[in-house]
Amino acid sequence: MNTHLTEEQISQYIAGYDTGEIDGHIAGCAQCSATLASFENIIGQFRGSAGDWAGRECPRIPDIATLSGTFRRSRTRSLRWVAAVATLAAIVAAVPALRKPVEPPVGELEQSRSDEQLLERVNAHLSQSAPASLQPLMEMLPPRSDLKNEGEIR
Amino acid sequence: MQPNATSELLVTDIDNAPAALRKFDEAVQRYWQRVFRFVLASVRDVNEAECLTQDCFCRAYKAWNRFRGDSSVETWLMHIAVNVVRDFFRNRRLQFWRRAPVVDASEIGCILMDRKLSPETNAVVQEQLRNVWAATEILSTKQRTVFLLRFVDEMELSEIAQVMGITEGSVKVHLFRAVHAIRKRLGRSQ
């Protein structure tokens, strides 16, 4: 039968769970108290190493003049950022209003007009229902709407 | 917790009162090292620890006139330090592209080499220390904070509860989990 404290019970004891039962056992058990002492020793070394490391790396403690200057600078710096962002936003908002509509040059305008006229002429030519040689005959016929009404042509 | 002698540092308006500024300076001189040690053990990066310690005192400077003296200046500063470290890790999680600040545990352990120990004892201690530092790395932020406050800063459970803004029962739970994880790790390595 295991008469010693379990791993969990020892961890509970170290964590500060106050149980008289564990307390009493540790007082009378050499093995469990040795386990506890061993952990406490390691933790002591850990504390020492953390302290040594911080002591070695800790920069010189700044005096209040330096420190308050840094704090004020950081505050001014953040205000400067806000001002910069606001200015940029104002510029971005103002740019479309300041921009004038761009007109194409005169030469380009004339070219596009003549292109349009040419396209219209081509369209008119293509939409003719008979070739040019038959055109006089086509003119002798009544309009298409009249023919439809009479039912002669579908 | 009862306000102790450090509560004398209580002031009302730091911007306009030279006396208040002097008292803040006293707090800086007295607690800078301690805050730095806690922050360094938490983040394990000297440059980050310097920045965060300065950030901690910057927050204290700005809030100095709101400090009511319900706790000691020391407890109040540690409360700010815990929040600064928590925010740091929270931001780290969001900045997933940045590598976590990891210092080789052996680098920290080497500091003890200066002490007068036999080579064999030194080797054993180094190994154990490496394991403890490595184990604290896998703890959650809360567990690590409780562990460091208890065993590095040697704070009472009630003080830790006050510093972290949680109940004493919660402190015990976090501490139990931290201790158990570390002991497991130490047990495996032996």
Short mmCIF file of C-alpha atoms in Angstrom, two decimals, chain B residues 18-183:
data_model
loop_
_atom_site.label_atom_id
_atom_site.label_comp_id
_atom_site.label_asym_id
_atom_site.label_seq_id
_atom_site.Cartn_x
_atom_site.Cartn_y
_atom_site.Cartn_z
CA PRO B 18 6.96 69.10 -7.91
CA ALA B 19 6.48 67.12 -4.70
CA ALA B 20 4.28 64.63 -6.53
CA LEU B 21 6.88 64.30 -9.24
CA ARG B 22 9.50 63.66 -6.59
CA LYS B 23 7.37 60.94 -5.05
CA PHE B 24 6.82 59.36 -8.42
CA ASP B 25 10.58 59.42 -8.90
CA GLU B 26 10.94 57.64 -5.54
CA ALA B 27 8.56 54.93 -6.77
CA VAL B 28 10.56 54.59 -9.98
CA GLN B 29 13.84 54.22 -8.13
CA ARG B 30 12.35 51.77 -5.66
CA TYR B 31 10.32 49.52 -7.94
CA TRP B 32 11.86 49.75 -11.43
CA GLN B 33 14.12 46.76 -10.86
CA ARG B 34 11.35 44.66 -9.43
CA VAL B 35 8.91 45.40 -12.26
CA PHE B 36 11.67 44.76 -14.78
CA ARG B 37 12.48 41.39 -13.20
CA PHE B 38 8.85 40.26 -13.37
CA VAL B 39 8.41 41.49 -16.95
CA LEU B 40 11.69 39.94 -18.09
CA ALA B 41 10.85 36.56 -16.54
CA SER B 42 7.45 36.74 -18.25
CA VAL B 43 8.46 37.79 -21.78
CA ARG B 44 12.10 36.56 -21.79
CA ASP B 45 13.28 39.25 -24.13
CA VAL B 46 15.51 41.97 -22.74
CA ASN B 47 14.53 44.65 -25.28
CA GLU B 48 10.82 43.91 -24.93
CA ALA B 49 11.18 43.86 -21.13
CA GLU B 50 12.81 47.31 -21.16
CA CYS B 51 10.05 48.73 -23.37
CA LEU B 52 7.27 47.12 -21.33
CA THR B 53 8.75 48.30 -18.03
CA GLN B 54 8.87 51.83 -19.40
CA ASP B 55 5.30 51.39 -20.65
CA CYS B 56 4.25 50.26 -17.18
CA PHE B 57 5.72 53.37 -15.52
CA CYS B 58 4.30 55.55 -18.29
CA ARG B 59 0.81 54.23 -17.47
CA ALA B 60 1.48 54.80 -13.78
CA TYR B 61 2.64 58.35 -14.50
CA LYS B 62 -0.54 59.12 -16.40
CA ALA B 63 -2.80 57.54 -13.76
CA TRP B 64 -0.87 58.78 -10.72
CA ASN B 65 -3.53 61.30 -9.75
CA ARG B 66 -6.24 58.62 -9.94
CA PHE B 67 -4.42 56.27 -7.56
CA ARG B 68 -6.53 56.21 -4.41
CA GLY B 69 -4.13 54.40 -2.13
CA ASP B 70 -6.41 51.41 -1.51
CA SER B 71 -3.35 49.24 -1.95
CA SER B 72 0.37 49.91 -1.75
CA VAL B 73 2.14 51.60 -4.66
CA GLU B 74 4.05 48.36 -5.12
CA THR B 75 0.88 46.30 -5.54
CA TRP B 76 -0.58 48.93 -7.83
CA LEU B 77 2.54 48.96 -10.03
CA MET B 78 2.58 45.17 -10.18
CA HIS B 79 -1.10 45.25 -11.18
CA ILE B 80 -0.17 47.55 -14.08
CA ALA B 81 2.80 45.31 -14.97
CA VAL B 82 0.54 42.22 -15.08
CA ASN B 83 -1.83 44.07 -17.45
CA VAL B 84 1.05 45.25 -19.63
CA VAL B 85 2.36 41.67 -19.93
CA ARG B 86 -1.14 40.32 -20.61
CA ASP B 87 -1.64 42.89 -23.40
CA PHE B 88 1.76 42.01 -24.80
CA PHE B 89 0.87 38.33 -25.12
CA ARG B 90 -2.56 39.15 -26.50
CA ASN B 91 -0.97 41.28 -29.23
CA ARG B 92 1.60 38.57 -29.86
CA ARG B 93 -1.17 36.09 -30.55
CA LEU B 94 -2.68 38.45 -33.11
CA GLN B 95 0.72 39.10 -34.72
CA PHE B 96 1.12 35.46 -35.65
CA TRP B 97 3.85 36.25 -38.19
CA ARG B 98 6.20 37.39 -35.41
CA ARG B 99 8.21 34.78 -33.60
CA ALA B 100 7.66 34.39 -29.90
CA PRO B 101 10.54 35.84 -27.89
CA VAL B 102 12.38 32.78 -26.74
CA VAL B 103 15.64 32.90 -24.88
CA ASP B 104 17.61 29.72 -24.55
CA ALA B 105 17.04 28.58 -20.99
CA SER B 106 20.69 27.58 -20.73
CA GLU B 107 21.62 31.21 -21.28
CA ILE B 108 19.65 32.16 -18.17
CA GLY B 109 20.97 29.22 -16.19
CA CYS B 110 24.57 30.10 -17.00
CA ILE B 111 24.33 33.04 -14.66
CA LEU B 112 24.59 30.63 -11.78
CA MET B 113 27.94 29.39 -13.03
CA ASP B 114 29.53 32.27 -11.18
CA ARG B 115 28.44 30.82 -7.88
CA LYS B 116 30.74 28.62 -5.89
CA LEU B 117 29.31 25.20 -6.61
CA SER B 118 31.10 22.00 -7.48
CA PRO B 119 31.05 21.18 -11.22
CA GLU B 120 28.78 18.17 -10.62
CA THR B 121 26.31 20.14 -8.52
CA ASN B 122 26.46 22.95 -11.01
CA ALA B 123 25.62 20.60 -13.87
CA VAL B 124 22.62 19.19 -11.99
CA VAL B 125 21.39 22.66 -11.04
CA GLN B 126 21.80 23.91 -14.60
CA GLU B 127 19.78 21.00 -15.91
CA GLN B 128 17.01 21.53 -13.37
CA LEU B 129 16.91 25.24 -14.07
CA ARG B 130 16.71 24.66 -17.79
CA ASN B 131 13.75 22.39 -17.17
CA VAL B 132 11.95 24.87 -14.94
CA TRP B 133 12.44 27.72 -17.44
CA ALA B 134 11.35 25.46 -20.28
CA ALA B 135 8.31 24.31 -18.29
CA THR B 136 7.18 27.86 -17.53
CA GLU B 137 7.15 28.48 -21.26
CA ILE B 138 4.38 25.96 -21.84
CA LEU B 139 2.15 27.35 -19.09
CA SER B 140 -0.78 29.61 -19.92
CA THR B 141 -0.23 33.34 -19.37
CA LYS B 142 -2.28 33.28 -16.16
CA GLN B 143 -0.54 30.20 -14.77
CA ARG B 144 2.88 31.65 -15.53
CA THR B 145 1.97 35.01 -14.00
CA VAL B 146 0.73 33.38 -10.79
CA PHE B 147 3.80 31.14 -10.67
CA LEU B 148 6.24 34.04 -11.12
CA LEU B 149 4.48 36.28 -8.64
CA ARG B 150 4.47 33.49 -6.06
CA PHE B 151 7.94 32.06 -6.49
CA VAL B 152 10.01 34.86 -8.02
CA ASP B 153 8.40 37.86 -6.34
CA GLU B 154 7.48 35.84 -3.25
CA MET B 155 4.04 37.42 -2.97
CA GLU B 156 1.32 36.12 -0.70
CA LEU B 157 -1.71 34.47 -2.34
CA SER B 158 -3.95 37.36 -1.24
CA GLU B 159 -1.55 39.89 -2.81
CA ILE B 160 -1.47 37.92 -6.06
CA ALA B 161 -5.27 37.87 -6.07
CA GLN B 162 -5.30 41.65 -5.69
CA VAL B 163 -2.64 42.22 -8.35
CA MET B 164 -4.40 39.98 -10.87
CA GLY B 165 -7.93 41.01 -9.96
CA ILE B 166 -9.09 37.44 -9.31
CA THR B 167 -10.15 35.52 -6.21
CA GLU B 168 -7.70 33.75 -3.93
CA GLY B 169 -9.35 30.46 -4.88
CA SER B 170 -8.59 31.10 -8.55
CA VAL B 171 -4.99 31.92 -7.66
CA LYS B 172 -4.69 28.53 -5.94
CA VAL B 173 -6.17 26.73 -8.94
CA HIS B 174 -3.77 28.41 -11.40
CA LEU B 175 -0.84 27.86 -9.07
CA PHE B 176 -1.70 24.20 -8.56
CA ARG B 177 -1.83 23.63 -12.33
CA ALA B 178 1.44 25.47 -12.85
CA VAL B 179 3.25 23.62 -10.07
CA HIS B 180 1.87 20.28 -11.19
CA ALA B 181 2.96 20.86 -14.81
CA ILE B 182 6.43 21.90 -13.74
CA ARG B 183 6.87 19.00 -11.34
#
